[in-house]
Short mmCIF file of C-alpha atoms and ligand atoms in Angstrom, two decimals:
data_model
loop_
_atom_site.label_atom_id
_atom_site.label_comp_id
_atom_site.label_asym_id
_atom_site.label_seq_id
_atom_site.Cartn_x
_atom_site.Cartn_y
_atom_site.Cartn_z
CA MET A 1 20.05 -27.51 11.26
CA ASP A 2 17.03 -27.24 8.96
CA LYS A 3 16.89 -24.37 6.69
CA ILE A 4 13.96 -21.99 7.41
CA ASP A 5 11.42 -21.75 4.44
CA ILE A 6 11.33 -17.92 3.62
CA THR A 7 8.27 -18.45 1.24
CA LEU A 8 5.19 -17.60 2.52
CA GLN A 9 3.63 -20.40 5.01
CA GLU A 10 0.18 -20.29 6.51
CA SER A 11 1.24 -21.81 9.68
CA ARG A 12 4.44 -19.59 10.06
CA VAL A 13 2.30 -16.68 9.82
CA ARG A 14 -0.30 -17.90 12.52
CA ASN A 15 2.54 -18.77 15.02
CA MET A 16 4.50 -15.43 14.67
CA LEU A 17 1.90 -12.98 14.38
CA LYS A 18 1.57 -10.68 17.39
CA THR A 19 -1.48 -8.44 16.70
CA GLU A 20 -4.73 -8.01 18.56
CA TYR A 21 -7.18 -8.55 15.87
CA ILE A 22 -5.82 -7.81 12.24
CA GLY A 23 -5.15 -11.25 10.98
CA LYS A 24 -6.58 -13.25 13.63
CA ASP A 25 -9.12 -14.37 11.03
CA PHE A 26 -6.50 -15.48 8.32
CA HIS A 27 -7.29 -16.95 4.93
CA PHE A 28 -4.59 -18.18 2.95
CA PHE A 29 -4.54 -19.15 -0.86
CA GLU A 30 -1.61 -20.79 -3.03
CA GLU A 31 -3.30 -18.77 -5.84
CA THR A 32 -6.35 -16.89 -6.36
CA THR A 33 -7.73 -14.39 -9.03
CA SER A 34 -7.22 -11.38 -6.61
CA THR A 35 -7.50 -11.05 -2.69
CA PHE A 36 -10.27 -8.38 -3.48
CA ASP A 37 -12.44 -11.58 -5.01
CA ALA A 38 -11.36 -13.82 -2.31
CA ALA A 39 -12.77 -11.45 0.28
CA ASP A 40 -16.09 -11.10 -1.39
CA HIS A 41 -17.08 -14.78 -1.10
CA ILE A 42 -16.26 -15.57 2.57
CA ALA A 43 -17.82 -14.24 5.72
CA ILE A 44 -15.57 -11.23 7.10
CA LYS A 45 -14.71 -9.74 10.13
CA ASN A 46 -13.02 -6.52 11.14
CA GLY A 47 -9.39 -7.33 10.84
CA SER A 48 -9.96 -10.48 8.56
CA VAL A 49 -6.75 -10.85 6.16
CA PHE A 50 -6.70 -12.65 2.93
CA CYS A 51 -3.43 -13.52 1.62
CA ALA A 52 -2.16 -15.39 -1.50
CA ARG A 53 1.22 -16.50 -2.85
CA LYS A 54 -0.02 -15.78 -6.37
CA GLN A 55 -2.93 -13.97 -8.04
CA THR A 56 -4.01 -14.60 -11.70
CA ASN A 57 -6.02 -11.29 -11.84
CA GLY A 58 -4.11 -8.82 -9.62
CA ARG A 59 -5.53 -5.27 -9.78
CA GLY A 60 -3.79 -2.11 -9.30
CA ARG A 61 -4.84 1.60 -9.46
CA LEU A 62 -6.40 3.39 -12.43
CA GLY A 63 -7.58 -0.13 -13.94
CA ARG A 64 -4.24 -1.39 -14.17
CA SER A 65 -3.04 -4.93 -13.50
CA TRP A 66 -0.92 -6.01 -10.49
CA GLU A 67 1.93 -8.21 -11.42
CA SER A 68 1.37 -11.06 -8.95
CA GLN A 69 3.88 -13.87 -9.21
CA ASN A 70 5.39 -16.25 -6.46
CA GLY A 71 7.93 -14.01 -4.38
CA GLY A 72 5.65 -11.24 -3.84
CA ILE A 73 3.05 -10.79 -0.98
CA TYR A 74 -0.51 -10.15 -1.79
CA PHE A 75 -2.94 -9.46 0.87
CA SER A 76 -6.27 -7.83 1.76
CA ILE A 77 -7.04 -6.21 5.36
CA ILE A 78 -10.66 -5.79 5.94
CA LEU A 79 -11.50 -3.17 8.24
CA MET A 80 -14.81 -2.26 9.48
CA PRO A 81 -14.20 1.30 11.11
CA ASP A 82 -16.74 2.68 13.34
CA ALA A 83 -15.61 5.85 12.05
CA ARG A 84 -17.09 9.12 10.09
CA PHE A 85 -16.30 8.99 6.23
CA SER A 86 -13.42 11.74 6.61
CA GLU A 87 -11.64 8.94 8.70
CA VAL A 88 -12.34 6.01 6.37
CA GLN A 89 -10.71 8.48 3.62
CA ILE A 90 -7.26 8.63 5.37
CA MET A 91 -7.19 5.18 6.20
CA THR A 92 -4.94 4.01 2.96
CA ALA A 93 -2.48 6.88 4.19
CA LEU A 94 -2.58 5.27 7.52
CA CYS A 95 -1.98 1.75 6.22
CA ALA A 96 0.97 3.38 4.05
CA VAL A 97 2.83 4.45 7.23
CA GLY A 98 2.45 1.15 8.74
CA ILE A 99 3.57 -0.97 5.59
CA ARG A 100 6.55 1.81 5.15
CA ARG A 101 7.73 1.34 8.67
CA ALA A 102 7.63 -2.52 8.49
CA LEU A 103 9.73 -2.51 5.21
CA SER A 104 12.22 0.11 6.54
CA LYS A 105 13.51 -2.99 8.85
CA PHE A 106 14.84 -4.12 5.28
CA LEU A 107 15.67 -1.22 3.41
CA PRO A 108 15.55 2.56 3.58
CA CYS A 109 12.16 3.37 1.86
CA SER A 110 9.54 6.37 1.73
CA ILE A 111 6.11 6.92 0.68
CA LYS A 112 5.07 8.28 -2.80
CA TRP A 113 1.64 10.02 -2.76
CA PRO A 114 -0.77 8.55 -2.64
CA ASN A 115 0.08 5.02 -1.53
CA ASP A 116 3.18 3.61 -2.97
CA ILE A 117 6.34 2.55 -0.99
CA VAL A 118 9.47 3.51 -2.97
CA SER A 119 13.07 2.78 -2.31
CA LYS A 120 15.56 5.63 -1.84
CA ASP A 121 16.33 5.58 -5.73
CA GLY A 122 12.35 5.64 -6.66
CA LYS A 123 11.81 2.12 -7.22
CA LYS A 124 8.25 0.96 -6.45
CA ILE A 125 8.45 -1.90 -3.87
CA CYS A 126 4.76 -1.80 -2.92
CA GLY A 127 1.54 -0.53 -3.98
CA ILE A 128 -1.83 -0.19 -1.99
CA LEU A 129 -5.45 0.10 -3.41
CA THR A 130 -8.45 0.35 -1.25
CA LYS A 131 -11.73 -0.53 -2.08
CA LEU A 132 -14.70 0.93 -0.20
CA LYS A 133 -18.28 -0.71 0.16
CA PHE A 134 -20.93 0.74 2.12
CA ILE A 135 -23.38 -1.81 3.82
CA ASP A 136 -26.98 -1.37 4.72
CA ASP A 137 -26.66 0.57 7.93
CA GLY A 138 -24.41 3.00 6.20
CA LYS A 139 -21.30 1.51 7.66
CA ALA A 140 -18.32 1.14 5.56
CA ILE A 141 -16.40 -1.87 4.80
CA VAL A 142 -12.84 -1.09 3.56
CA ASN A 143 -10.64 -3.71 1.86
CA VAL A 144 -7.19 -2.44 1.78
CA GLY A 145 -5.20 -4.37 -0.76
CA ILE A 146 -1.46 -4.51 -0.47
CA GLY A 147 1.20 -5.93 -2.87
CA ILE A 148 4.59 -6.15 -1.59
CA ASN A 149 7.44 -6.96 -4.08
CA ALA A 150 9.56 -8.87 -1.65
CA ASN A 151 11.45 -11.57 -3.38
CA THR A 152 10.18 -10.93 -6.95
CA LYS A 153 13.04 -11.30 -9.48
CA LYS A 154 11.63 -10.44 -12.68
CA PHE A 155 9.09 -7.59 -13.56
CA ASP A 156 7.28 -7.02 -17.21
CA ASP A 157 9.55 -4.86 -19.26
CA GLU A 158 7.11 -2.11 -19.25
CA LEU A 159 7.20 -1.88 -15.39
CA LYS A 160 10.24 0.23 -15.88
CA TYR A 161 9.94 1.63 -12.07
CA ALA A 162 9.20 -1.58 -10.30
CA SER A 163 11.41 -3.64 -8.22
CA SER A 164 11.72 -5.95 -5.21
CA VAL A 165 13.24 -5.87 -1.74
CA ALA A 166 15.45 -8.74 -2.98
CA LEU A 167 16.68 -7.02 -6.22
CA ILE A 168 17.52 -3.96 -4.39
CA THR A 169 19.22 -5.43 -1.21
CA GLY A 170 20.67 -8.31 -3.10
CA LYS A 171 19.20 -10.87 -0.23
CA ASP A 172 16.10 -12.70 -0.12
CA ILE A 173 13.85 -11.99 2.84
CA ASP A 174 11.67 -14.14 4.96
CA GLU A 175 8.16 -13.28 3.60
CA ASN A 176 6.40 -14.33 6.74
CA LEU A 177 8.44 -11.88 8.59
CA VAL A 178 7.51 -9.05 6.37
CA LEU A 179 3.98 -10.07 6.38
CA CYS A 180 3.65 -10.22 10.05
CA GLY A 181 5.69 -7.01 10.50
CA ALA A 182 3.21 -5.31 8.25
CA LEU A 183 0.03 -6.42 9.86
CA GLU A 184 1.50 -5.43 12.97
CA GLU A 185 2.60 -1.98 12.00
CA VAL A 186 -0.75 -1.25 10.24
CA GLU A 187 -2.54 -2.27 13.46
CA ARG A 188 -0.74 0.43 15.24
CA CYS A 189 -1.07 3.13 12.68
CA ILE A 190 -4.76 2.52 12.02
CA SER A 191 -5.59 3.18 15.88
CA PHE A 192 -7.53 6.46 15.86
CA GLU A 193 -6.05 7.42 19.41
CA ASN A 194 -2.93 8.67 17.73
CA ILE A 195 -4.09 9.63 14.10
CA SER A 196 -2.42 12.98 14.17
CA GLU A 197 1.05 11.62 14.87
CA THR A 198 0.60 8.86 12.29
CA ILE A 199 -0.42 11.73 9.68
CA GLU A 200 2.53 13.82 10.71
CA GLU A 201 4.63 10.49 10.15
CA TYR A 202 3.02 10.38 6.66
CA LYS A 203 4.21 13.76 5.73
CA LYS A 204 7.67 13.35 7.00
CA GLU A 205 8.19 10.14 4.97
CA CYS A 206 6.43 11.19 1.92
CA VAL A 207 8.85 12.13 -0.92
CA THR A 208 5.84 14.02 -2.95
CA LEU A 209 5.61 16.84 -0.44
CA GLY A 210 7.66 19.81 -1.12
CA LYS A 211 8.24 18.56 -4.67
CA ARG A 212 7.34 19.68 -8.13
CA VAL A 213 4.59 17.43 -9.19
CA ARG A 214 2.59 16.93 -12.40
CA VAL A 215 -0.89 15.98 -11.82
CA LEU A 216 -2.09 13.69 -14.45
CA TYR A 217 -5.94 13.00 -14.57
CA ALA A 218 -6.40 9.59 -15.60
CA THR A 219 -9.92 10.19 -17.05
CA SER A 220 -9.43 13.22 -19.20
CA GLY A 221 -5.67 12.66 -19.83
CA GLU A 222 -5.12 16.35 -18.69
CA SER A 223 -2.22 17.38 -16.73
CA VAL A 224 -1.12 20.26 -14.38
CA THR A 225 2.41 20.95 -13.01
CA GLY A 226 3.07 22.73 -9.84
CA LEU A 227 4.40 22.59 -6.45
CA CYS A 228 3.10 20.03 -3.69
CA GLU A 229 2.70 22.57 -0.82
CA ASP A 230 0.92 20.20 1.81
CA ILE A 231 -0.88 17.15 2.44
CA LYS A 232 -4.30 17.66 4.15
CA ASP A 233 -5.65 15.64 6.97
CA ASP A 234 -7.69 13.75 4.77
CA GLY A 235 -4.60 12.57 2.58
CA SER A 236 -5.29 15.05 -0.31
CA LEU A 237 -2.76 17.03 -2.07
CA ILE A 238 -2.51 20.78 -1.92
CA VAL A 239 -0.63 21.78 -5.01
CA LYS A 240 0.09 25.44 -6.12
CA THR A 241 -0.01 25.29 -10.01
CA ASP A 242 2.50 27.13 -12.40
CA GLU A 243 -0.31 29.60 -12.84
CA GLY A 244 -0.61 30.48 -9.21
CA GLU A 245 -3.88 28.40 -8.38
CA ILE A 246 -4.13 26.46 -5.44
CA ILE A 247 -5.73 22.97 -6.17
CA ASN A 248 -6.63 20.13 -3.94
CA VAL A 249 -5.98 16.82 -5.70
CA SER A 250 -7.54 13.84 -4.19
CA SER A 251 -7.69 11.47 -7.25
CA GLY A 252 -5.73 11.10 -10.37
CA GLU A 253 -2.11 10.24 -11.20
CA VAL A 254 0.75 12.48 -9.56
CA SER A 255 4.03 11.94 -10.78
CA VAL A 256 6.99 13.38 -8.63
CA ARG A 257 9.58 15.36 -10.33
CA GLY A 258 13.14 14.22 -9.85
CA ILE A 259 12.54 10.78 -8.20
CA TYR A 260 12.44 8.99 -11.46
CA GLY A 261 14.75 11.53 -13.16
CA GLU A 262 11.96 12.60 -15.31
CA ASN A 263 11.64 16.14 -16.65
CA TYR A 264 8.15 17.35 -16.13
CA VAL A 265 8.04 20.81 -17.06
C1 BTN B 301 -1.03 0.08 -7.12
O1 BTN B 301 -1.46 -0.09 -8.29
O2 BTN B 301 -0.27 0.52 -6.69
C2 BTN B 301 -2.06 -0.79 -6.00
C3 BTN B 301 -1.55 -2.34 -6.21
C4 BTN B 301 -2.29 -3.02 -5.31
C5 BTN B 301 -2.13 -4.47 -5.20
C6 BTN B 301 -2.80 -5.32 -4.36
S1 BTN B 301 -2.23 -7.17 -4.21
C7 BTN B 301 -3.37 -7.40 -3.03
C8 BTN B 301 -4.67 -6.86 -3.49
N1 BTN B 301 -5.45 -7.70 -4.72
C9 BTN B 301 -5.24 -7.01 -5.65
O3 BTN B 301 -5.87 -7.35 -6.87
N2 BTN B 301 -4.60 -5.86 -5.75
C10 BTN B 301 -4.24 -5.43 -4.39
#
Protein backbone atom coordinates (compact mmCIF):
# COMPACT_ATOMS: atom_id res chain seq x y z
CA MET A 1 0.00 0.00 0.00
CA ASP A 2 1.29 3.50 -0.85
CA LYS A 3 2.32 5.53 2.14
CA ILE A 4 0.14 8.65 2.59
CA ASP A 5 2.03 11.90 2.22
CA ILE A 6 1.29 13.80 5.41
CA THR A 7 2.80 17.09 4.25
CA LEU A 8 0.42 19.79 3.00
CA GLN A 9 -0.98 18.91 -0.43
CA GLU A 10 -3.34 21.27 -2.20
CA SER A 11 -5.32 18.42 -3.79
CA ARG A 12 -5.79 16.54 -0.51
CA VAL A 13 -7.05 19.67 1.24
CA ARG A 14 -9.50 20.36 -1.59
CA ASN A 15 -10.76 16.75 -1.51
CA MET A 16 -11.04 16.40 2.24
CA LEU A 17 -12.45 19.78 3.26
CA LYS A 18 -16.03 19.63 4.53
CA THR A 19 -16.96 23.27 5.01
CA GLU A 20 -19.80 25.40 3.65
CA TYR A 21 -17.72 28.40 2.66
CA ILE A 22 -14.37 28.62 4.46
CA GLY A 23 -11.62 27.44 2.12
CA LYS A 24 -13.90 26.93 -0.87
CA ASP A 25 -11.73 29.62 -2.44
CA PHE A 26 -8.35 28.07 -1.62
CA HIS A 27 -4.95 29.49 -2.57
CA PHE A 28 -1.92 27.34 -1.94
CA PHE A 29 1.75 28.36 -2.01
CA GLU A 30 4.89 26.29 -1.68
CA GLU A 31 6.50 29.46 -0.39
CA THR A 32 5.37 33.04 0.12
CA THR A 33 6.60 36.01 2.16
CA SER A 34 3.53 35.89 4.41
CA THR A 35 -0.04 34.77 3.86
CA PHE A 36 -0.95 38.34 4.88
CA ASP A 37 0.86 39.61 1.77
CA ALA A 38 -0.52 36.87 -0.47
CA ALA A 39 -4.06 37.91 0.41
CA ASP A 40 -3.28 41.50 -0.60
CA HIS A 41 -2.61 40.59 -4.22
CA ILE A 42 -5.48 38.30 -5.14
CA ALA A 43 -9.22 38.96 -5.29
CA ILE A 44 -10.76 37.78 -2.06
CA LYS A 45 -14.12 36.48 -0.94
CA ASN A 46 -15.68 35.84 2.43
CA GLY A 47 -14.02 32.58 3.49
CA SER A 48 -11.03 32.68 1.12
CA VAL A 49 -8.05 30.80 2.53
CA PHE A 50 -4.39 31.48 1.74
CA CYS A 51 -2.10 28.71 2.84
CA ALA A 52 1.66 28.24 2.59
CA ARG A 53 4.11 25.47 3.34
CA LYS A 54 6.77 28.00 4.12
CA GLN A 55 6.90 31.79 4.73
CA THR A 56 10.02 33.88 4.28
CA ASN A 57 8.65 36.86 6.25
CA GLY A 58 6.12 35.36 8.65
CA ARG A 59 4.76 37.92 11.10
CA GLY A 60 3.73 37.51 14.71
CA ARG A 61 2.23 39.73 17.38
CA LEU A 62 3.89 42.92 18.61
CA GLY A 63 6.09 43.27 15.55
CA ARG A 64 7.81 39.95 16.09
CA SER A 65 8.61 37.55 13.29
CA TRP A 66 6.99 34.10 13.09
CA GLU A 67 9.28 31.19 12.33
CA SER A 68 7.77 29.56 9.26
CA GLN A 69 9.80 26.57 8.11
CA ASN A 70 8.37 23.48 6.43
CA GLY A 71 6.46 21.30 8.88
CA GLY A 72 4.30 24.13 10.16
CA ILE A 73 0.93 25.15 8.70
CA TYR A 74 0.64 28.84 7.84
CA PHE A 75 -2.71 30.18 6.70
CA SER A 76 -4.96 33.21 6.55
CA ILE A 77 -8.74 33.05 6.60
CA ILE A 78 -10.49 36.05 5.07
CA LEU A 79 -13.74 36.99 6.76
CA MET A 80 -16.05 39.76 5.71
CA PRO A 81 -18.51 39.81 8.55
CA ASP A 82 -21.80 41.49 8.15
CA ALA A 83 -21.41 42.50 11.74
CA ARG A 84 -21.01 45.25 14.24
CA PHE A 85 -17.49 46.21 15.28
CA SER A 86 -17.86 44.56 18.70
CA GLU A 87 -18.42 41.29 16.90
CA VAL A 88 -15.44 41.83 14.65
CA GLN A 89 -13.27 42.31 17.75
CA ILE A 90 -14.28 38.97 19.20
CA MET A 91 -13.53 37.06 15.99
CA THR A 92 -9.95 36.17 16.88
CA ALA A 93 -11.15 34.65 20.13
CA LEU A 94 -13.83 32.64 18.32
CA CYS A 95 -11.21 31.38 15.86
CA ALA A 96 -8.96 30.39 18.77
CA VAL A 97 -11.79 28.23 20.13
CA GLY A 98 -12.08 26.48 16.75
CA ILE A 99 -8.34 25.92 16.42
CA ARG A 100 -8.10 24.56 19.97
CA ARG A 101 -10.94 22.15 19.27
CA ALA A 102 -9.19 20.93 16.12
CA LEU A 103 -5.80 20.54 17.84
CA SER A 104 -7.31 18.81 20.87
CA LYS A 105 -7.90 15.79 18.59
CA PHE A 106 -4.10 15.36 18.60
CA LEU A 107 -3.06 16.46 22.10
CA PRO A 108 -4.54 18.07 25.20
CA CYS A 109 -4.28 21.84 24.80
CA SER A 110 -5.64 25.16 26.06
CA ILE A 111 -5.96 28.79 25.02
CA LYS A 112 -3.58 31.36 26.46
CA TRP A 113 -5.07 34.84 26.22
CA PRO A 114 -5.44 36.40 23.80
CA ASN A 115 -4.89 33.88 21.04
CA ASP A 116 -2.17 31.31 21.63
CA ILE A 117 -2.81 27.61 21.80
CA VAL A 118 -0.58 25.96 24.36
CA SER A 119 0.06 22.37 25.38
CA LYS A 120 -0.66 21.28 28.95
CA ASP A 121 2.91 22.08 29.94
CA GLY A 122 2.63 25.59 28.51
CA LYS A 123 4.43 25.18 25.20
CA LYS A 124 3.11 27.34 22.39
CA ILE A 125 1.93 25.25 19.46
CA CYS A 126 -0.12 27.85 17.60
CA GLY A 127 -0.36 31.62 17.30
CA ILE A 128 -3.10 33.74 15.77
CA LEU A 129 -2.78 37.31 14.56
CA THR A 130 -5.70 39.20 13.06
CA LYS A 131 -5.41 42.14 10.72
CA LEU A 132 -8.41 44.33 10.16
CA LYS A 133 -9.08 46.57 7.19
CA PHE A 134 -12.07 48.76 6.48
CA ILE A 135 -13.30 49.19 2.95
CA ASP A 136 -15.18 52.08 1.38
CA ASP A 137 -18.64 51.25 2.65
CA GLY A 138 -17.34 50.89 6.23
CA LYS A 139 -17.40 47.11 6.08
CA ALA A 140 -14.58 45.18 7.66
CA ILE A 141 -12.25 42.69 6.04
CA VAL A 142 -10.69 40.48 8.66
CA ASN A 143 -7.55 38.50 7.84
CA VAL A 144 -7.07 35.88 10.54
CA GLY A 145 -3.48 34.64 10.24
CA ILE A 146 -2.87 31.32 11.91
CA GLY A 147 0.42 29.50 12.38
CA ILE A 148 0.26 25.92 13.67
CA ASN A 149 3.45 24.18 14.73
CA ALA A 150 2.39 20.78 13.47
CA ASN A 151 5.51 18.82 12.49
CA THR A 152 8.12 21.52 13.10
CA LYS A 153 11.23 19.85 14.53
CA LYS A 154 13.46 22.73 15.45
CA PHE A 155 12.95 26.28 16.69
CA ASP A 156 15.34 29.17 17.19
CA ASP A 157 17.05 28.87 20.55
CA GLU A 158 15.49 32.13 21.72
CA LEU A 159 11.97 30.69 21.27
CA LYS A 160 12.14 28.85 24.56
CA TYR A 161 8.38 28.33 24.89
CA ALA A 162 7.73 27.12 21.34
CA SER A 163 7.09 23.50 20.49
CA SER A 164 5.12 21.46 17.98
CA VAL A 165 2.48 18.76 18.08
CA ALA A 166 5.01 16.25 16.69
CA LEU A 167 7.68 17.13 19.25
CA ILE A 168 5.21 16.86 22.13
CA THR A 169 3.41 13.68 21.06
CA GLY A 170 6.41 12.00 19.45
CA LYS A 171 4.38 11.41 16.27
CA ASP A 172 4.21 13.27 12.96
CA ILE A 173 0.67 14.30 12.14
CA ASP A 174 -1.12 14.63 8.81
CA GLU A 175 -0.92 18.36 8.08
CA ASN A 176 -3.88 18.10 5.68
CA LEU A 177 -6.08 16.63 8.40
CA VAL A 178 -5.04 19.36 10.82
CA LEU A 179 -5.76 22.14 8.34
CA CYS A 180 -9.15 20.75 7.28
CA GLY A 181 -10.15 20.14 10.91
CA ALA A 182 -9.09 23.69 11.81
CA LEU A 183 -11.09 25.27 8.98
CA GLU A 184 -14.17 23.18 9.78
CA GLU A 185 -14.07 24.04 13.49
CA VAL A 186 -13.44 27.73 12.80
CA GLU A 187 -16.47 27.79 10.51
CA ARG A 188 -18.62 26.35 13.32
CA CYS A 189 -17.23 28.72 15.94
CA ILE A 190 -17.65 31.96 14.04
CA SER A 191 -21.29 31.38 13.31
CA PHE A 192 -22.95 34.14 15.30
CA GLU A 193 -25.92 31.89 16.10
CA ASN A 194 -24.11 30.35 19.06
CA ILE A 195 -21.67 33.09 19.91
CA SER A 196 -22.40 33.08 23.66
CA GLU A 197 -21.70 29.34 23.93
CA THR A 198 -18.45 29.78 22.02
CA ILE A 199 -17.40 32.61 24.35
CA GLU A 200 -18.19 30.33 27.30
CA GLU A 201 -16.02 27.64 25.73
CA TYR A 202 -13.22 30.20 25.31
CA LYS A 203 -13.39 30.99 29.03
CA LYS A 204 -13.53 27.33 30.01
CA GLU A 205 -10.46 26.47 27.94
CA CYS A 206 -8.47 29.63 28.72
CA VAL A 207 -5.55 29.08 31.11
CA THR A 208 -5.25 32.81 31.80
CA LEU A 209 -8.59 33.14 33.59
CA GLY A 210 -8.28 32.96 37.37
CA LYS A 211 -4.48 33.21 37.23
CA ARG A 212 -2.09 35.83 38.48
CA VAL A 213 -0.89 37.70 35.45
CA ARG A 214 1.61 40.29 34.54
CA VAL A 215 0.32 42.75 31.97
CA LEU A 216 3.30 43.94 30.01
CA TYR A 217 2.61 46.98 27.86
CA ALA A 218 4.68 46.54 24.73
CA THR A 219 4.93 50.21 23.80
CA SER A 220 5.81 51.76 27.17
CA GLY A 221 7.59 48.73 28.63
CA GLU A 222 5.54 49.19 31.81
CA SER A 223 3.98 46.27 33.58
CA VAL A 224 1.23 45.63 36.12
CA THR A 225 0.57 42.48 38.10
CA GLY A 226 -2.76 41.24 39.36
CA LEU A 227 -5.42 38.58 39.16
CA CYS A 228 -7.24 37.86 35.92
CA GLU A 229 -10.84 37.89 37.13
CA ASP A 230 -12.83 37.69 33.94
CA ILE A 231 -12.86 37.85 30.16
CA LYS A 232 -15.45 40.20 28.69
CA ASP A 233 -17.62 39.35 25.73
CA ASP A 234 -15.41 41.51 23.50
CA GLY A 235 -12.44 39.28 24.42
CA SER A 236 -10.70 41.77 26.74
CA LEU A 237 -9.38 40.81 30.19
CA ILE A 238 -10.56 42.18 33.51
CA VAL A 239 -7.60 42.28 35.87
CA LYS A 240 -7.67 43.26 39.54
CA THR A 241 -4.26 44.75 40.12
CA ASP A 242 -2.26 44.22 43.31
CA GLU A 243 -3.16 47.83 44.18
CA GLY A 244 -6.85 46.89 44.03
CA GLU A 245 -7.66 48.68 40.79
CA ILE A 246 -9.81 46.96 38.16
CA ILE A 247 -8.31 47.35 34.69
CA ASN A 248 -9.52 46.29 31.28
CA VAL A 249 -6.78 44.86 29.08
CA SER A 250 -7.37 44.60 25.37
CA SER A 251 -3.85 44.96 24.07
CA GLY A 252 -0.29 44.51 25.29
CA GLU A 253 1.31 41.32 26.37
CA VAL A 254 -0.03 39.17 29.16
CA SER A 255 2.05 36.46 30.75
CA VAL A 256 0.46 33.82 32.92
CA ARG A 257 2.09 33.15 36.23
CA GLY A 258 2.80 29.50 36.76
CA ILE A 259 2.31 28.17 33.31
CA TYR A 260 5.88 28.81 32.29
CA GLY A 261 7.25 28.38 35.78
CA GLU A 262 8.12 32.07 35.93
CA ASN A 263 7.93 34.13 39.07
CA TYR A 264 6.11 37.32 38.18
CA VAL A 265 5.79 39.03 41.54
C1 LIG B 1 1.70 35.22 17.21
O1 LIG B 1 2.63 36.00 17.33
O2 LIG B 1 1.40 34.45 18.13
C2 LIG B 1 0.86 35.21 15.95
C3 LIG B 1 1.50 34.37 14.89
C4 LIG B 1 0.71 34.35 13.59
C5 LIG B 1 1.42 33.58 12.52
C6 LIG B 1 0.59 33.43 11.27
S1 LIG B 1 1.26 32.31 10.10
C7 LIG B 1 0.06 32.79 8.93
C8 LIG B 1 -0.06 34.30 9.03
N1 LIG B 1 0.95 34.93 8.22
C9 LIG B 1 1.86 35.56 8.96
O3 LIG B 1 2.85 36.18 8.50
N2 LIG B 1 1.56 35.45 10.26
C10 LIG B 1 0.35 34.70 10.47
